[in-house]
């Protein structure tokens, strides 16, 4: 029997009924709609000071960062591969393109953003997203923990050298976010905290840093146009290195964030579509004069983990509300105390951190190599401020740890015939560059009988280094007038050995 939403049942229903069955959840469920709308509003409020701060890092006007956050969020809500994920102007992208803006100006920065988008589309089409399967769990845990640390560290300047009322406001905001959900979850606790703290500061006339102190908010929508640069080969060679770096960093952060949201929501997303979508979003952002961006992990955590959003509507509304708040409610938004937003981000950092990963019970059970990879990932991210660098270094470290562990699994066991006419060496395990380097020294060349059999039935030959090692073993026996027979090769190993043996220069 077909389900109500199966193709068979849909085809037998009227066109109106079929359209109703295909409607997104937020159209048919008022509760979902309310959750998505309120989540989008909270994220929009949190985006404003972040976008302004990243604009300062990049050396551009605050409006450039706000426009980028608007166009990135709205575009990715349609073309992205991960529902409910927030893309906007980010610190990692700002750090990459800041030198270009400083040396050549805004026009070149915008051109780099557009070119980065083209590169991301090309990488997405080539299947770069499939590389995510090589990121081990220990790196993912380190990435999440490093992210939580970075989110918290980004709030520290907002708590340094400020009027004393900031501290009780932050504590009050945290208390509200912890206890308000026990009363009701209809309205997101972060939104309640922002509204309450703003009302208190305005009503009591408390002088504390506000969103308006970060910079002027835009008063109109962005206008599309071409970057103000000469369209020459010199321009291309100038912006290309920055565009490539931005494309790689943006994709790395976006794909890691998508994977994190997959785990949190227990749903699957298309990483290839997300890669191409990030490129499209950056191209659109560039033509609207924005500074580009990628997935925003902190705001995504607010949207998904704190506010409970699950659809594209929250992402779209985060961008739309951002412009509405800036253009229509600019004076009100400017009065929001930074303490309220700091409290939200501190709460996000605590919710993001994987506390189970550092529990003594977990650390006692985990292999040392896994702990080392996690710590190295966190250390690299915190030291550089770049999540992509930490992921790359952590993944390489994990591969080295894995190679060392697998190398020890390779073993050589000799068995001499009773009549002493031959010796059979049983080789077990994976033979690759890390394990086969010790292979040559595991044979008794001088004392072995004239016939030697190397049985590879329980082994697998993975690379040219292993073939060269086997050639070297044969050569050492041949120098003593002894013959070697290699048996038991499986299909792939036999093909590799037959293709390369004697051709690598180190054997016969």
Short mmCIF file of C-alpha atoms in Angstrom, two decimals:
data_model
loop_
_atom_site.label_atom_id
_atom_site.label_comp_id
_atom_site.label_asym_id
_atom_site.label_seq_id
_atom_site.Cartn_x
_atom_site.Cartn_y
_atom_site.Cartn_z
CA UNK A 1 0.00 0.00 0.00
CA UNK A 2 1.48 3.38 -0.98
CA UNK A 3 2.06 6.07 1.60
CA UNK A 4 0.23 9.42 1.39
CA UNK A 5 3.35 11.12 0.08
CA UNK A 6 4.54 8.37 -2.26
CA UNK A 7 4.72 9.07 -6.04
CA UNK A 8 1.90 6.60 -6.69
CA UNK A 9 -0.48 8.22 -4.26
CA UNK A 10 0.44 11.73 -5.41
CA UNK A 11 -0.27 10.87 -9.05
CA UNK A 12 -3.79 9.68 -8.17
CA UNK A 13 -4.74 12.87 -6.37
CA UNK A 14 -6.04 16.14 -7.77
CA UNK A 15 -3.53 18.86 -8.83
CA UNK A 16 -4.49 20.98 -5.80
CA UNK A 17 -4.01 18.03 -3.44
CA UNK A 18 -0.65 17.23 -5.04
CA UNK A 19 0.52 20.81 -4.60
CA UNK A 20 -0.52 20.71 -0.94
CA UNK A 21 1.50 17.52 -0.49
CA UNK A 22 4.57 19.19 -1.95
CA UNK A 23 4.32 22.34 0.17
CA UNK A 24 7.21 22.94 2.58
CA UNK A 25 6.60 22.24 6.27
CA UNK A 26 6.55 25.88 7.27
CA UNK A 27 3.55 26.56 5.00
CA UNK A 28 1.42 23.75 6.40
CA UNK A 29 2.47 23.81 10.07
CA UNK A 30 1.97 27.11 12.00
CA UNK A 31 4.31 25.90 14.77
CA UNK A 32 7.16 25.34 12.30
CA UNK A 33 6.43 28.68 10.65
CA UNK A 34 6.61 30.49 14.00
CA UNK A 35 9.89 28.74 14.90
CA UNK A 36 11.48 29.64 11.56
CA UNK A 37 10.38 33.29 11.65
CA UNK A 38 11.57 33.89 15.21
CA UNK A 39 14.84 32.03 14.54
CA UNK A 40 15.45 34.22 11.48
CA UNK A 41 14.87 37.35 13.58
CA UNK A 42 17.30 36.27 16.31
CA UNK A 43 19.98 35.41 13.73
CA UNK A 44 19.48 38.74 11.95
CA UNK A 45 20.04 40.61 15.21
CA UNK A 46 23.18 38.58 15.90
CA UNK A 47 24.46 39.13 12.34
CA UNK A 48 24.55 42.92 12.54
CA UNK A 49 27.47 43.45 14.98
CA UNK A 50 29.34 40.47 13.51
CA UNK A 51 29.06 41.80 9.95
CA UNK A 52 30.19 45.24 11.08
CA UNK A 53 33.17 43.74 12.95
CA UNK A 54 34.21 41.69 9.92
CA UNK A 55 33.93 44.78 7.74
CA UNK A 56 36.42 46.50 10.03
CA UNK A 57 38.78 43.51 9.72
CA UNK A 58 38.54 43.67 5.92
CA UNK A 59 39.06 47.44 5.98
CA UNK A 60 35.75 48.32 4.30
CA UNK A 61 32.68 50.35 5.22
CA UNK A 62 30.25 48.54 7.59
CA UNK A 63 27.57 48.63 4.90
CA UNK A 64 29.73 46.37 2.69
CA UNK A 65 29.69 43.61 5.30
CA UNK A 66 25.98 44.03 5.99
CA UNK A 67 25.14 43.90 2.27
CA UNK A 68 27.25 40.74 1.96
CA UNK A 69 25.41 39.09 4.85
CA UNK A 70 22.06 40.00 3.27
CA UNK A 71 22.83 38.71 -0.24
CA UNK A 72 24.70 35.59 0.98
CA UNK A 73 21.87 34.49 3.30
CA UNK A 74 19.08 35.15 0.82
CA UNK A 75 20.88 33.49 -2.11
CA UNK A 76 22.10 30.42 -0.21
CA UNK A 77 18.60 29.84 1.16
CA UNK A 78 17.57 29.04 -2.43
CA UNK A 79 20.66 27.43 -3.99
CA UNK A 80 22.42 25.89 -0.96
CA UNK A 81 22.54 22.19 -0.17
CA UNK A 82 22.07 22.39 3.62
CA UNK A 83 18.74 23.65 4.96
CA UNK A 84 18.76 26.04 7.94
CA UNK A 85 22.48 26.82 7.60
CA UNK A 86 23.41 30.51 7.70
CA UNK A 87 25.92 32.00 5.25
CA UNK A 88 27.07 35.59 5.57
CA UNK A 89 30.20 37.74 5.82
CA UNK A 90 32.77 35.91 7.96
CA UNK A 91 36.01 36.64 9.76
CA UNK A 92 37.98 33.97 7.89
CA UNK A 93 37.10 35.48 4.51
CA UNK A 94 37.73 38.99 5.83
CA UNK A 95 41.25 38.00 6.92
CA UNK A 96 42.02 36.53 3.49
CA UNK A 97 40.89 39.51 1.42
CA UNK A 98 41.94 42.34 3.79
CA UNK A 99 45.47 42.67 2.25
CA UNK A 100 43.98 42.94 -1.27
CA UNK A 101 41.64 45.74 -0.19
CA UNK A 102 44.45 47.49 1.66
CA UNK A 103 46.83 47.40 -1.30
CA UNK A 104 44.48 47.79 -4.29
CA UNK A 105 41.09 49.04 -3.07
CA UNK A 106 37.47 47.93 -2.91
CA UNK A 107 37.08 47.30 -6.65
CA UNK A 108 39.74 44.58 -6.60
CA UNK A 109 38.20 43.06 -3.47
CA UNK A 110 34.81 42.78 -5.18
CA UNK A 111 36.43 41.28 -8.29
CA UNK A 112 38.15 38.69 -6.08
CA UNK A 113 34.81 37.80 -4.48
CA UNK A 114 33.24 37.15 -7.90
CA UNK A 115 36.24 35.10 -9.08
CA UNK A 116 36.18 33.12 -5.80
CA UNK A 117 32.55 32.26 -6.51
CA UNK A 118 33.46 30.99 -9.99
CA UNK A 119 36.26 28.86 -8.49
CA UNK A 120 33.89 27.43 -5.88
CA UNK A 121 31.39 26.43 -8.57
CA UNK A 122 34.19 24.73 -10.52
CA UNK A 123 35.47 22.91 -7.42
CA UNK A 124 31.95 21.86 -6.52
CA UNK A 125 31.35 20.48 -10.02
CA UNK A 126 34.66 18.58 -9.82
CA UNK A 127 33.49 16.83 -6.65
CA UNK A 128 35.71 18.51 -4.05
CA UNK A 129 32.95 17.93 -1.48
CA UNK A 130 33.75 14.21 -1.58
CA UNK A 131 37.01 15.00 0.23
CA UNK A 132 34.95 15.51 3.39
CA UNK A 133 34.95 11.76 3.93
CA UNK A 134 38.68 12.00 4.70
CA UNK A 135 38.02 14.24 7.71
CA UNK A 136 38.08 11.89 10.74
CA UNK A 137 35.83 12.21 13.77
CA UNK A 138 38.66 13.42 16.04
CA UNK A 139 39.25 16.36 13.66
CA UNK A 140 35.53 17.09 13.61
CA UNK A 141 35.39 17.15 17.41
CA UNK A 142 38.46 19.38 17.49
CA UNK A 143 36.86 21.66 14.89
CA UNK A 144 33.69 22.01 16.97
CA UNK A 145 35.59 22.67 20.20
CA UNK A 146 37.92 25.16 18.51
CA UNK A 147 34.89 26.91 17.06
CA UNK A 148 33.37 27.23 20.53
CA UNK A 149 36.65 28.66 21.85
CA UNK A 150 36.85 31.18 18.97
CA UNK A 151 33.25 32.29 19.50
CA UNK A 152 33.97 32.90 23.18
CA UNK A 153 37.31 34.64 22.50
CA UNK A 154 35.59 36.97 20.02
CA UNK A 155 33.40 38.20 22.90
CA UNK A 156 36.31 38.97 25.24
CA UNK A 157 37.08 42.42 23.70
CA UNK A 158 33.44 43.35 24.34
CA UNK A 159 33.97 42.60 28.05
CA UNK A 160 37.28 44.45 28.39
CA UNK A 161 37.57 48.08 29.48
CA UNK A 162 33.78 48.66 29.50
CA UNK A 163 31.42 50.28 32.02
CA UNK A 164 30.64 48.04 35.00
CA UNK A 165 26.90 47.65 34.16
CA UNK A 166 27.95 45.52 31.14
CA UNK A 167 28.84 42.60 33.41
CA UNK A 168 25.53 42.28 35.27
CA UNK A 169 23.72 42.71 31.94
CA UNK A 170 25.68 39.79 30.43
CA UNK A 171 25.01 37.64 33.51
CA UNK A 172 21.33 38.58 33.41
CA UNK A 173 21.13 37.66 29.74
CA UNK A 174 22.71 34.25 30.41
CA UNK A 175 20.33 33.60 33.31
CA UNK A 176 17.36 34.46 31.10
CA UNK A 177 18.52 32.09 28.34
CA UNK A 178 19.05 29.25 30.82
CA UNK A 179 15.76 29.53 32.71
CA UNK A 180 13.28 31.07 30.24
CA UNK A 181 12.93 27.84 28.17
CA UNK A 182 11.58 26.17 31.35
CA UNK A 183 8.63 28.57 31.20
CA UNK A 184 7.97 28.37 27.45
CA UNK A 185 9.78 27.55 24.22
CA UNK A 186 7.31 29.38 21.99
CA UNK A 187 9.65 32.41 21.79
CA UNK A 188 13.41 31.80 21.49
CA UNK A 189 15.21 32.63 24.73
CA UNK A 190 17.93 34.67 22.92
CA UNK A 191 15.26 36.98 21.47
CA UNK A 192 13.69 37.43 24.91
CA UNK A 193 17.11 38.20 26.36
CA UNK A 194 17.86 40.83 23.70
CA UNK A 195 14.48 42.54 24.12
CA UNK A 196 14.59 42.54 27.94
CA UNK A 197 18.16 43.86 28.20
CA UNK A 198 17.48 46.56 25.60
CA UNK A 199 14.35 47.66 27.47
CA UNK A 200 16.25 47.79 30.79
CA UNK A 201 19.12 49.89 29.41
CA UNK A 202 16.75 52.33 27.67
CA UNK A 203 14.33 52.62 30.58
CA UNK A 204 17.07 53.08 33.18
CA UNK A 205 19.23 55.24 30.93
CA UNK A 206 22.24 52.95 31.43
CA UNK A 207 25.20 54.06 29.31
CA UNK A 208 26.79 50.94 27.81
CA UNK A 209 28.25 50.14 24.37
CA UNK A 210 25.53 49.54 21.77
CA UNK A 211 25.27 48.14 18.24
CA UNK A 212 25.27 51.71 16.93
CA UNK A 213 28.75 52.23 18.37
CA UNK A 214 30.07 49.59 15.93
CA UNK A 215 29.26 51.70 12.88
CA UNK A 216 26.51 53.30 10.85
CA UNK A 217 23.81 51.03 9.48
CA UNK A 218 22.89 51.30 5.77
CA UNK A 219 19.79 53.30 4.90
CA UNK A 220 19.04 51.73 1.51
CA UNK A 221 19.25 48.42 -0.34
CA UNK A 222 22.43 47.50 -2.27
CA UNK A 223 22.47 48.23 -6.01
CA UNK A 224 23.94 45.72 -8.51
CA UNK A 225 26.92 46.69 -10.66
CA UNK A 226 30.28 45.62 -12.03
CA UNK A 227 33.49 45.96 -9.96
CA UNK A 228 35.38 49.18 -10.65
CA UNK A 229 38.56 47.59 -12.04
CA UNK A 230 40.27 47.42 -15.44
CA UNK A 231 39.32 44.13 -17.12
CA UNK A 232 42.90 43.11 -17.96
CA UNK A 233 45.22 40.17 -17.42
CA UNK A 234 47.08 42.17 -14.76
CA UNK A 235 43.87 42.50 -12.75
CA UNK A 236 43.25 38.77 -13.05
CA UNK A 237 46.76 37.86 -11.85
CA UNK A 238 46.39 40.31 -8.95
CA UNK A 239 43.08 39.00 -7.63
CA UNK A 240 43.48 35.29 -8.52
CA UNK A 241 45.64 34.24 -5.52
CA UNK A 242 43.26 35.95 -3.07
CA UNK A 243 40.22 34.51 -4.87
CA UNK A 244 41.64 30.98 -4.70
CA UNK A 245 42.45 31.33 -0.99
CA UNK A 246 38.99 32.72 -0.28
CA UNK A 247 37.33 29.92 -2.28
CA UNK A 248 39.20 27.20 -0.41
CA UNK A 249 38.71 28.70 3.06
CA UNK A 250 35.04 29.40 2.35
CA UNK A 251 34.37 25.88 1.08
CA UNK A 252 36.22 24.28 3.97
CA UNK A 253 34.25 26.18 6.60
CA UNK A 254 30.94 25.73 4.76
CA UNK A 255 31.32 21.98 4.25
CA UNK A 256 32.47 21.43 7.83
CA UNK A 257 29.50 23.45 9.09
CA UNK A 258 27.13 21.49 6.84
CA UNK A 259 28.50 18.23 8.23
CA UNK A 260 28.05 19.55 11.78
CA UNK A 261 24.43 20.52 11.09
CA UNK A 262 23.85 17.09 9.51
CA UNK A 263 24.94 15.51 12.79
CA UNK A 264 22.87 17.84 14.96
CA UNK A 265 19.67 17.44 12.95
CA UNK A 266 20.28 13.80 11.99
CA UNK A 267 19.58 14.65 8.34
CA UNK A 268 21.59 14.46 5.12
CA UNK A 269 22.58 17.38 2.90
CA UNK A 270 24.08 17.64 -0.57
CA UNK A 271 27.67 18.83 -0.11
CA UNK A 272 28.13 19.20 -3.88
CA UNK A 273 25.08 21.45 -4.12
CA UNK A 274 26.32 23.40 -1.11
CA UNK A 275 29.73 23.91 -2.75
CA UNK A 276 28.16 25.19 -5.96
CA UNK A 277 25.63 27.22 -3.98
CA UNK A 278 28.39 28.98 -2.04
CA UNK A 279 29.93 29.96 -5.38
CA UNK A 280 26.64 31.30 -6.72
CA UNK A 281 26.06 33.25 -3.49
CA UNK A 282 29.51 34.84 -3.66
CA UNK A 283 29.04 35.81 -7.31
CA UNK A 284 25.70 37.46 -6.47
CA UNK A 285 27.28 39.14 -3.44
CA UNK A 286 30.17 40.45 -5.56
CA UNK A 287 27.83 42.00 -8.15
CA UNK A 288 26.01 43.75 -5.30
CA UNK A 289 29.29 45.17 -3.97
CA UNK A 290 29.58 42.87 -0.91
CA UNK A 291 32.75 41.46 0.64
CA UNK A 292 31.76 37.81 0.16
CA UNK A 293 31.50 35.15 2.81
CA UNK A 294 30.71 31.55 3.66
CA UNK A 295 28.80 29.55 6.25
CA UNK A 296 28.69 31.25 9.66
CA UNK A 297 29.06 28.62 12.32
CA UNK A 298 28.10 30.72 15.32
CA UNK A 299 24.91 32.07 13.70
CA UNK A 300 24.11 28.62 12.33
CA UNK A 301 24.29 27.24 15.86
CA UNK A 302 21.91 29.99 17.03
CA UNK A 303 19.54 29.07 14.21
CA UNK A 304 19.67 25.28 14.47
CA UNK A 305 20.71 24.37 18.00
CA UNK A 306 19.36 27.26 20.09
CA UNK A 307 16.29 28.34 18.09
CA UNK A 308 15.38 24.93 16.60
CA UNK A 309 15.09 26.03 12.96
CA UNK A 310 15.14 23.29 10.30
CA UNK A 311 14.08 24.83 6.96
CA UNK A 312 15.33 27.26 4.33
CA UNK A 313 12.81 29.86 5.51
CA UNK A 314 14.89 30.77 8.57
CA UNK A 315 17.97 31.32 6.38
CA UNK A 316 16.05 33.49 3.94
CA UNK A 317 14.43 35.53 6.71
CA UNK A 318 17.76 36.02 8.50
CA UNK A 319 18.99 37.93 5.44
CA UNK A 320 15.68 39.68 4.79
CA UNK A 321 15.22 40.74 8.43
CA UNK A 322 18.81 41.99 8.47
CA UNK A 323 18.03 44.61 5.81
CA UNK A 324 14.64 45.45 7.35
CA UNK A 325 16.25 45.96 10.75
CA UNK A 326 18.98 48.15 9.27
CA UNK A 327 16.83 50.26 6.94
CA UNK A 328 13.47 50.46 8.75
CA UNK A 329 14.39 49.95 12.40
CA UNK A 330 17.94 51.27 12.31
CA UNK A 331 17.56 53.67 15.28
CA UNK A 332 16.01 50.94 17.46
CA UNK A 333 18.61 48.33 16.50
CA UNK A 334 21.40 50.82 17.16
CA UNK A 335 20.22 51.03 20.79
CA UNK A 336 20.58 47.27 21.44
CA UNK A 337 23.34 46.87 24.06
CA UNK A 338 26.30 44.81 22.92
CA UNK A 339 26.04 43.03 26.28
CA UNK A 340 22.83 41.33 25.06
CA UNK A 341 24.50 39.98 21.93
CA UNK A 342 27.62 38.99 23.87
CA UNK A 343 25.44 36.97 26.22
CA UNK A 344 23.84 35.20 23.23
CA UNK A 345 27.22 34.33 21.69
CA UNK A 346 28.66 33.14 25.03
CA UNK A 347 25.63 30.85 25.38
CA UNK A 348 26.23 29.61 21.83
CA UNK A 349 29.90 28.86 22.60
CA UNK A 350 28.95 26.77 25.65
CA UNK A 351 26.24 24.94 23.71
CA UNK A 352 28.62 24.28 20.80
CA UNK A 353 31.51 22.85 22.82
CA UNK A 354 31.53 19.04 23.00
CA UNK A 355 31.94 18.68 26.76
CA UNK A 356 31.70 14.89 26.53
CA UNK A 357 34.94 14.86 24.51
CA UNK A 358 36.99 16.19 27.45
CA UNK A 359 35.27 14.24 30.22
CA UNK A 360 37.84 12.18 32.22
CA UNK A 361 35.95 8.96 31.44
CA UNK A 362 36.13 9.66 27.70
CA UNK A 363 39.81 10.62 27.80
CA UNK A 364 40.68 7.41 29.65
CA UNK A 365 39.01 5.29 26.96
CA UNK A 366 40.21 7.21 23.88
CA UNK A 367 43.46 6.15 22.12
CA UNK A 368 46.27 8.67 22.65
CA UNK A 369 46.50 9.35 18.92
CA UNK A 370 42.83 10.40 18.73
CA UNK A 371 43.26 12.79 21.67
CA UNK A 372 46.43 14.23 20.11
CA UNK A 373 44.64 14.90 16.80
CA UNK A 374 41.80 16.67 18.61
CA UNK A 375 44.19 18.82 20.67
CA UNK A 376 46.34 19.71 17.64
CA UNK A 377 43.26 20.73 15.66
CA UNK A 378 42.05 22.98 18.47
CA UNK A 379 45.53 24.46 19.02
CA UNK A 380 46.03 25.27 15.32
CA UNK A 381 42.63 26.90 14.98
CA UNK A 382 42.99 28.99 18.12
CA UNK A 383 46.57 30.00 17.24
CA UNK A 384 45.77 31.03 13.65
CA UNK A 385 42.14 32.04 14.03
CA UNK A 386 41.53 30.06 10.83
CA UNK A 387 39.28 27.00 11.01
CA UNK A 388 40.43 25.74 7.60
CA UNK A 389 44.10 25.59 8.65
CA UNK A 390 43.19 23.64 11.78
CA UNK A 391 41.14 21.12 9.80
CA UNK A 392 43.94 20.56 7.25
CA UNK A 393 46.64 20.18 9.93
CA UNK A 394 44.39 17.95 12.04
CA UNK A 395 43.53 15.73 9.06
CA UNK A 396 47.21 15.36 8.08
CA UNK A 397 48.08 14.51 11.70
CA UNK A 398 45.29 11.92 11.77
CA UNK A 399 46.65 10.35 8.59
CA UNK A 400 50.15 10.14 10.09
CA UNK A 401 48.75 8.56 13.27
CA UNK A 402 46.76 6.10 11.17
CA UNK A 403 49.79 5.24 9.01
CA UNK A 404 51.94 4.55 12.09
CA UNK A 405 49.21 2.40 13.62
CA UNK A 406 48.65 0.35 10.45
CA UNK A 407 52.39 0.02 9.83
CA UNK A 408 52.76 -1.97 13.04
CA UNK A 409 50.14 -4.45 11.84
CA UNK A 410 52.43 -5.76 9.08
CA UNK A 411 54.38 -8.85 10.17
CA UNK A 412 56.78 -11.42 8.70
CA UNK A 413 56.86 -15.01 10.05
CA UNK A 414 59.43 -17.57 8.69
CA UNK A 415 58.70 -21.31 8.58
CA UNK A 416 61.54 -23.64 7.47
CA UNK A 417 60.75 -27.02 5.88
CA UNK A 418 61.82 -30.04 7.99
CA UNK A 419 64.32 -31.12 5.31
CA UNK A 420 65.80 -27.62 5.21
CA UNK A 421 65.26 -27.32 1.45
CA UNK A 422 63.24 -24.08 1.56
CA UNK A 423 61.87 -21.43 3.89
CA UNK A 424 58.40 -19.90 3.63
CA UNK A 425 57.94 -16.33 4.88
CA UNK A 426 54.27 -15.56 5.66
CA UNK A 427 53.72 -11.80 5.32
CA UNK A 428 50.53 -10.37 6.89
CA UNK A 429 49.01 -6.90 6.95
CA UNK A 430 48.98 -3.84 4.70
CA UNK A 431 52.19 -3.15 2.77
CA UNK A 432 52.58 0.56 2.02
CA UNK A 433 55.26 3.20 2.42
CA UNK A 434 55.14 3.21 6.23
CA UNK A 435 55.20 -0.56 6.76
CA UNK A 436 57.26 -1.80 3.79
CA UNK A 437 60.35 0.26 4.68
CA UNK A 438 61.09 -2.26 7.45
CA UNK A 439 60.32 -5.24 5.23
CA UNK A 440 63.81 -5.59 3.75
CA UNK A 441 65.40 -6.14 7.16
CA UNK A 442 63.05 -8.96 8.20
CA UNK A 443 64.75 -11.71 6.12
CA UNK A 444 67.80 -13.88 7.01
CA UNK A 445 69.60 -13.61 3.67
CA UNK A 446 72.86 -15.28 4.72
CA UNK A 447 71.47 -18.32 6.59
CA UNK A 448 68.33 -19.11 4.60
CA UNK A 449 68.30 -22.15 2.25
CA UNK A 450 68.61 -21.74 -1.50
CA UNK A 451 64.85 -21.60 -2.10
CA UNK A 452 62.75 -18.86 -0.49
CA UNK A 453 58.98 -18.49 -0.77
CA UNK A 454 57.29 -15.20 0.23
CA UNK A 455 53.60 -15.87 0.89
CA UNK A 456 51.48 -12.72 0.59
CA UNK A 457 48.09 -14.44 0.93
CA UNK A 458 47.31 -12.46 4.12
CA UNK A 459 48.83 -9.19 2.85
CA UNK A 460 47.92 -6.42 0.40
CA UNK A 461 50.41 -4.42 -1.68
CA UNK A 462 49.24 -0.80 -1.81
CA UNK A 463 52.00 1.27 -3.44
CA UNK A 464 55.24 1.47 -5.42
CA UNK A 465 57.30 1.61 -2.21
CA UNK A 466 56.12 -1.89 -1.30
CA UNK A 467 56.91 -3.22 -4.81
CA UNK A 468 60.39 -1.69 -4.58
CA UNK A 469 60.90 -3.32 -1.17
CA UNK A 470 59.97 -6.74 -2.57
CA UNK A 471 62.37 -6.14 -5.49
CA UNK A 472 65.11 -5.29 -3.01
CA UNK A 473 64.49 -8.53 -1.08
CA UNK A 474 64.72 -10.56 -4.32
CA UNK A 475 67.91 -8.72 -5.29
CA UNK A 476 69.61 -9.45 -1.96
CA UNK A 477 68.82 -13.18 -2.26
CA UNK A 478 69.94 -13.18 -5.90
CA UNK A 479 73.34 -11.75 -4.87
CA UNK A 480 73.78 -14.93 -2.80
CA UNK A 481 72.64 -17.25 -5.58
CA UNK A 482 69.27 -17.97 -4.01
CA UNK A 483 65.88 -17.99 -5.72
CA UNK A 484 62.75 -16.21 -4.49
CA UNK A 485 59.14 -17.01 -5.36
CA UNK A 486 56.36 -14.62 -4.44
CA UNK A 487 52.97 -16.34 -4.04
CA UNK A 488 49.49 -15.53 -2.77
CA UNK A 489 49.11 -12.05 -4.30
CA UNK A 490 45.48 -10.99 -4.56
CA UNK A 491 44.21 -9.50 -7.83
CA UNK A 492 44.95 -5.77 -7.28
CA UNK A 493 48.30 -6.54 -5.61
CA UNK A 494 49.32 -8.88 -8.45
CA UNK A 495 48.48 -6.25 -11.09
CA UNK A 496 50.45 -3.54 -9.27
CA UNK A 497 53.41 -5.85 -8.66
CA UNK A 498 53.43 -7.11 -12.23
CA UNK A 499 53.27 -3.58 -13.63
CA UNK A 500 56.03 -2.07 -11.47
CA UNK A 501 58.37 -4.91 -10.47
CA UNK A 502 61.84 -4.42 -11.92
CA UNK A 503 60.96 -0.91 -13.19
CA UNK A 504 61.68 1.13 -10.09
CA UNK A 505 65.48 1.15 -10.21
CA UNK A 506 66.09 -0.15 -6.75
CA UNK A 507 65.60 -3.84 -7.31
CA UNK A 508 67.41 -5.98 -9.86
#
